[in-house]
PDB file of C-alpha atoms in Angstrom:
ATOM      1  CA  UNK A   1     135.197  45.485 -89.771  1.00 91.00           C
ATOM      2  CA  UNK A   2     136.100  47.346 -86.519  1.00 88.00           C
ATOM      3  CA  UNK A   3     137.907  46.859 -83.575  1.00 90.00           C
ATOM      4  CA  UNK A   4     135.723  45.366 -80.787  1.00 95.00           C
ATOM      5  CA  UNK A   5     138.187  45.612 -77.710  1.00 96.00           C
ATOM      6  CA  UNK A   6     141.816  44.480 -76.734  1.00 95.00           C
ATOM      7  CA  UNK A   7     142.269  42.178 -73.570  1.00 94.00           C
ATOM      8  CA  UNK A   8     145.491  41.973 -70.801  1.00 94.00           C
ATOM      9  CA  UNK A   9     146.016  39.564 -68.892  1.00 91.00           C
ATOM     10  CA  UNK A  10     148.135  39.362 -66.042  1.00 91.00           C
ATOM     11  CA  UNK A  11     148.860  38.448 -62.099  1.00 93.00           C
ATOM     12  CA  UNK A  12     145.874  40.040 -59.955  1.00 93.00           C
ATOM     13  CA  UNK A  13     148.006  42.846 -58.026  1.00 93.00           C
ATOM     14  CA  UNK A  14     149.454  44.007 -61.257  1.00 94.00           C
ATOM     15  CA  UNK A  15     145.798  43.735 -63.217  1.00 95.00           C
ATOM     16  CA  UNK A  16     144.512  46.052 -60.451  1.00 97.00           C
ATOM     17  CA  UNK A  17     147.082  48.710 -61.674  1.00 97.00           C
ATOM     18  CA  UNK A  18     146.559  48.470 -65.278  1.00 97.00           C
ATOM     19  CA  UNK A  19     142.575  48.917 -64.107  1.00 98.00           C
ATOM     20  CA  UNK A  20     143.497  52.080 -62.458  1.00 98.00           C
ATOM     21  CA  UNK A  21     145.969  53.456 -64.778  1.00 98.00           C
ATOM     22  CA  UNK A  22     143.339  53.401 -67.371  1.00 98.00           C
ATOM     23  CA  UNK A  23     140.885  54.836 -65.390  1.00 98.00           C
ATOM     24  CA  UNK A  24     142.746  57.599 -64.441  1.00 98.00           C
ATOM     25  CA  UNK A  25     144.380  58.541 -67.568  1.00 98.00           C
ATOM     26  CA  UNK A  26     142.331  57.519 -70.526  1.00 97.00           C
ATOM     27  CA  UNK A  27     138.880  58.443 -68.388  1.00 97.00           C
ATOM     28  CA  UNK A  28     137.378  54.686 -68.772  1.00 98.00           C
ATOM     29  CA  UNK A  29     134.680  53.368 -66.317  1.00 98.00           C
ATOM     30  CA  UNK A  30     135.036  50.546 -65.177  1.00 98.00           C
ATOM     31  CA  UNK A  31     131.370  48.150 -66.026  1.00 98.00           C
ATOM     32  CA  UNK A  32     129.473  45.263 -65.607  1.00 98.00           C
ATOM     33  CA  UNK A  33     131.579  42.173 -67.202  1.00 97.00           C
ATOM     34  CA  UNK A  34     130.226  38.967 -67.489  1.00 96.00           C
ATOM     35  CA  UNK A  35     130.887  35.587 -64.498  1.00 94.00           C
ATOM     36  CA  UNK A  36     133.997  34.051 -66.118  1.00 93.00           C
ATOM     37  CA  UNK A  37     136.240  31.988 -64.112  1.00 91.00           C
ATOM     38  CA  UNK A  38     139.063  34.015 -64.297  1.00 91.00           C
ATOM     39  CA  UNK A  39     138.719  37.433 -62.231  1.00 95.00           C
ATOM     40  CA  UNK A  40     139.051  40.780 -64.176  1.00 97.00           C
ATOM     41  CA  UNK A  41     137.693  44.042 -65.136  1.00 98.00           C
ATOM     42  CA  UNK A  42     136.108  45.566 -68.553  1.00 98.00           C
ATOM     43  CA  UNK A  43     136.633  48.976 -69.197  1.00 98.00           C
ATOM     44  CA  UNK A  44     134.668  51.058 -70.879  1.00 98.00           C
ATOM     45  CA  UNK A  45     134.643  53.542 -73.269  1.00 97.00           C
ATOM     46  CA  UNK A  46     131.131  55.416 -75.041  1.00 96.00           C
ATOM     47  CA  UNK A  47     129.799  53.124 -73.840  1.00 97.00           C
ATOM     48  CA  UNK A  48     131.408  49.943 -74.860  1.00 97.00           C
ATOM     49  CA  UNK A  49     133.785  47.666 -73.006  1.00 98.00           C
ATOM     50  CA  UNK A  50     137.118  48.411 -75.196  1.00 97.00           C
ATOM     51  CA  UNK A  51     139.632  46.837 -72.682  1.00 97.00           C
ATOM     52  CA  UNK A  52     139.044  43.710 -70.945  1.00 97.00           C
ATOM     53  CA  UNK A  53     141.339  42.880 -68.005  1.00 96.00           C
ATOM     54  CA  UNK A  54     141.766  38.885 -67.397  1.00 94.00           C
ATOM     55  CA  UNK A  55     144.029  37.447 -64.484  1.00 94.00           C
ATOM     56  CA  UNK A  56     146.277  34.977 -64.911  1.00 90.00           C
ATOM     57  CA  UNK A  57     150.073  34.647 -66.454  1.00 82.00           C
ATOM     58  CA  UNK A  58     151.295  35.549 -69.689  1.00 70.00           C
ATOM     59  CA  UNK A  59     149.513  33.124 -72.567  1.00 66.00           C
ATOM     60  CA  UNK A  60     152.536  29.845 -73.260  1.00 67.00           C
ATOM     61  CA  UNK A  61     150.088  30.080 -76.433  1.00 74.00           C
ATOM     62  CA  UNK A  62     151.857  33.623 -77.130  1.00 73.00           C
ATOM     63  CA  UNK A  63     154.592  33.918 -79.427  1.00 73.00           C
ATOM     64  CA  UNK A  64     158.552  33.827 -78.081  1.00 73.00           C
ATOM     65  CA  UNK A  65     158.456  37.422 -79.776  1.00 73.00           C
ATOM     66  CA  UNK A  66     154.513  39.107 -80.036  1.00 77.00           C
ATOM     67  CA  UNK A  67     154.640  41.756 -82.728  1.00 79.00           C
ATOM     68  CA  UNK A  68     152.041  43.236 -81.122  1.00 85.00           C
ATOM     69  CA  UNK A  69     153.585  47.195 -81.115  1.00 88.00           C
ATOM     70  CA  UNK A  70     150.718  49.379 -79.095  1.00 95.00           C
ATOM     71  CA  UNK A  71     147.379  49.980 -79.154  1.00 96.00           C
ATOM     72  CA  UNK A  72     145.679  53.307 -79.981  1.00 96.00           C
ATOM     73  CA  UNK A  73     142.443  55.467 -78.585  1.00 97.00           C
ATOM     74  CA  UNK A  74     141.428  58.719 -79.913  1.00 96.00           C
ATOM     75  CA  UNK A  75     139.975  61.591 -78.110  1.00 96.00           C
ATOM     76  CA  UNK A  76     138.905  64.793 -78.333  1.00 96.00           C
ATOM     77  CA  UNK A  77     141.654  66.529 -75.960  1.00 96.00           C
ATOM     78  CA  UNK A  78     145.260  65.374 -75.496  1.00 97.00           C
ATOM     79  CA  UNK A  79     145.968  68.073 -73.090  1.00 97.00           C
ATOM     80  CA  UNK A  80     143.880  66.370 -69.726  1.00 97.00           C
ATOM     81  CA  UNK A  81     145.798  63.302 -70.672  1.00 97.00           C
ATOM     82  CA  UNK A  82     149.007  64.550 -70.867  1.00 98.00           C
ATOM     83  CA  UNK A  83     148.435  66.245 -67.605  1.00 97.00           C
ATOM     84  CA  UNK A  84     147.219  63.406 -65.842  1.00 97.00           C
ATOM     85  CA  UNK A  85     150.313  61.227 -67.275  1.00 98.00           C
ATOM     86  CA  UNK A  86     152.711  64.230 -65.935  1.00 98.00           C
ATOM     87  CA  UNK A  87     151.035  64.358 -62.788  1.00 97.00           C
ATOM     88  CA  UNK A  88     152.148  60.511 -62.290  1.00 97.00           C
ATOM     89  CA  UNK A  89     155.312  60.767 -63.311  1.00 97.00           C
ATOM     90  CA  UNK A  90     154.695  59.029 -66.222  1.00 97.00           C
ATOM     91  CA  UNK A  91     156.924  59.448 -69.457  1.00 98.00           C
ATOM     92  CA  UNK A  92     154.782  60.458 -72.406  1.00 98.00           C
ATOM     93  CA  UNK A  93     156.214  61.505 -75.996  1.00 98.00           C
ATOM     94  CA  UNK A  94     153.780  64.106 -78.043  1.00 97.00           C
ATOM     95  CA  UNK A  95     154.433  64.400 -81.511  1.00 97.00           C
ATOM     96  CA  UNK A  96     152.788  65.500 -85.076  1.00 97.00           C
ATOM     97  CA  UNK A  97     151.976  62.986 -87.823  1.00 96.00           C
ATOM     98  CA  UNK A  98     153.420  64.680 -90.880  1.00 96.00           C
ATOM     99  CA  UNK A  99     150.802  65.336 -93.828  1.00 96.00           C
ATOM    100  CA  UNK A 100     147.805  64.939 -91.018  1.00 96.00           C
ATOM    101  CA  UNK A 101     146.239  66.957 -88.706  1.00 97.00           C
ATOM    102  CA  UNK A 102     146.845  64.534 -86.154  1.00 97.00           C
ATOM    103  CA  UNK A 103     148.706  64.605 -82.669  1.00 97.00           C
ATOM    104  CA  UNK A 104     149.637  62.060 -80.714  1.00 98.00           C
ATOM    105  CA  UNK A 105     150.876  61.176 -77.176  1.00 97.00           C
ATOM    106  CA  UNK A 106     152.811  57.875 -76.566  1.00 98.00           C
ATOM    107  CA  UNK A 107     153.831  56.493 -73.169  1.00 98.00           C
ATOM    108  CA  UNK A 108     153.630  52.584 -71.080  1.00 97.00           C
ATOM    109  CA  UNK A 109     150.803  51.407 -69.429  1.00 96.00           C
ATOM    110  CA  UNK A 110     152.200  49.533 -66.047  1.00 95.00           C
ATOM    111  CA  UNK A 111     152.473  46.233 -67.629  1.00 92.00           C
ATOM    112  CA  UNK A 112     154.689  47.536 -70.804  1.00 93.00           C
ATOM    113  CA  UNK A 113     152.149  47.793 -73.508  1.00 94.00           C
ATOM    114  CA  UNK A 114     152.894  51.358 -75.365  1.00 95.00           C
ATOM    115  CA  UNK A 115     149.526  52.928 -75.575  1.00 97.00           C
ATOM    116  CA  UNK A 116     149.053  55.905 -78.028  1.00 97.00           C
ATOM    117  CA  UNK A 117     146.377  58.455 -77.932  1.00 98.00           C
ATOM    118  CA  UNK A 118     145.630  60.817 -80.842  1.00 97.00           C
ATOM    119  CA  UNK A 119     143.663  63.638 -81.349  1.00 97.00           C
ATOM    120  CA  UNK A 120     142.808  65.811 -84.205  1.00 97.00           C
ATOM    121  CA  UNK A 121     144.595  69.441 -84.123  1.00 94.00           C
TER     122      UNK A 121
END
């Protein structure tokens, strides 16, 4: 079993922010997605399309309280990211997973949803 992708959804002017935001900080391209009748976006990453980007309002299927907490990527190099996130003016928290040789950054993408991005040190 492995992930296959993670999917947003929201109103079109804030779905073309997410799209950008991800671009721009996490380096994904933006690729061919298939004719549903919602507009959107799929975002991708090696090659595969790890985010899809739907329009439309928050799911009335969705939980009162989603326990959902963030979603993680891992890269290479932190440091580009972090840049890019300071650069915006975006809040990002970097910090050392104890017993691992692992470092993380943590910040919100522009609809809320904590993102976290590690990277082996």
């Amino acid at each position: 079993m492995q992930l296959d992708h993670f999917n947003i959804t929201a109103p079109q002017d804030q779905l073309l922010r997410v799209r950008d935001f991800y671009i721009k900080v996490l380096g994904l391209i933006e690729g061919e997605r298939p004719n549903f009748k919602n507009n959107g976006f799929w975002l991708y990453g090696n090659g595969k399309p790890i985010v899809h980007l739907m329009e439309g309002e928050v799911s009335e299927k969705q939980p009162a309280k989603p326990y959902l907490d963030h979603v993680a990527f891992h890269t290479d190099d932190l440091q580009p990211i972090k840049e890019q996130l300071d650069s915006m003016g975006i809040a990002c928290e970097q910090m050392d997973v104890p017993g691992r040789n692992l470092r993380q950054l943590v910040f919100f993408d522009p609809v809320g949803i904590k993102v976290e991005v590690n990277a082996l040190v």
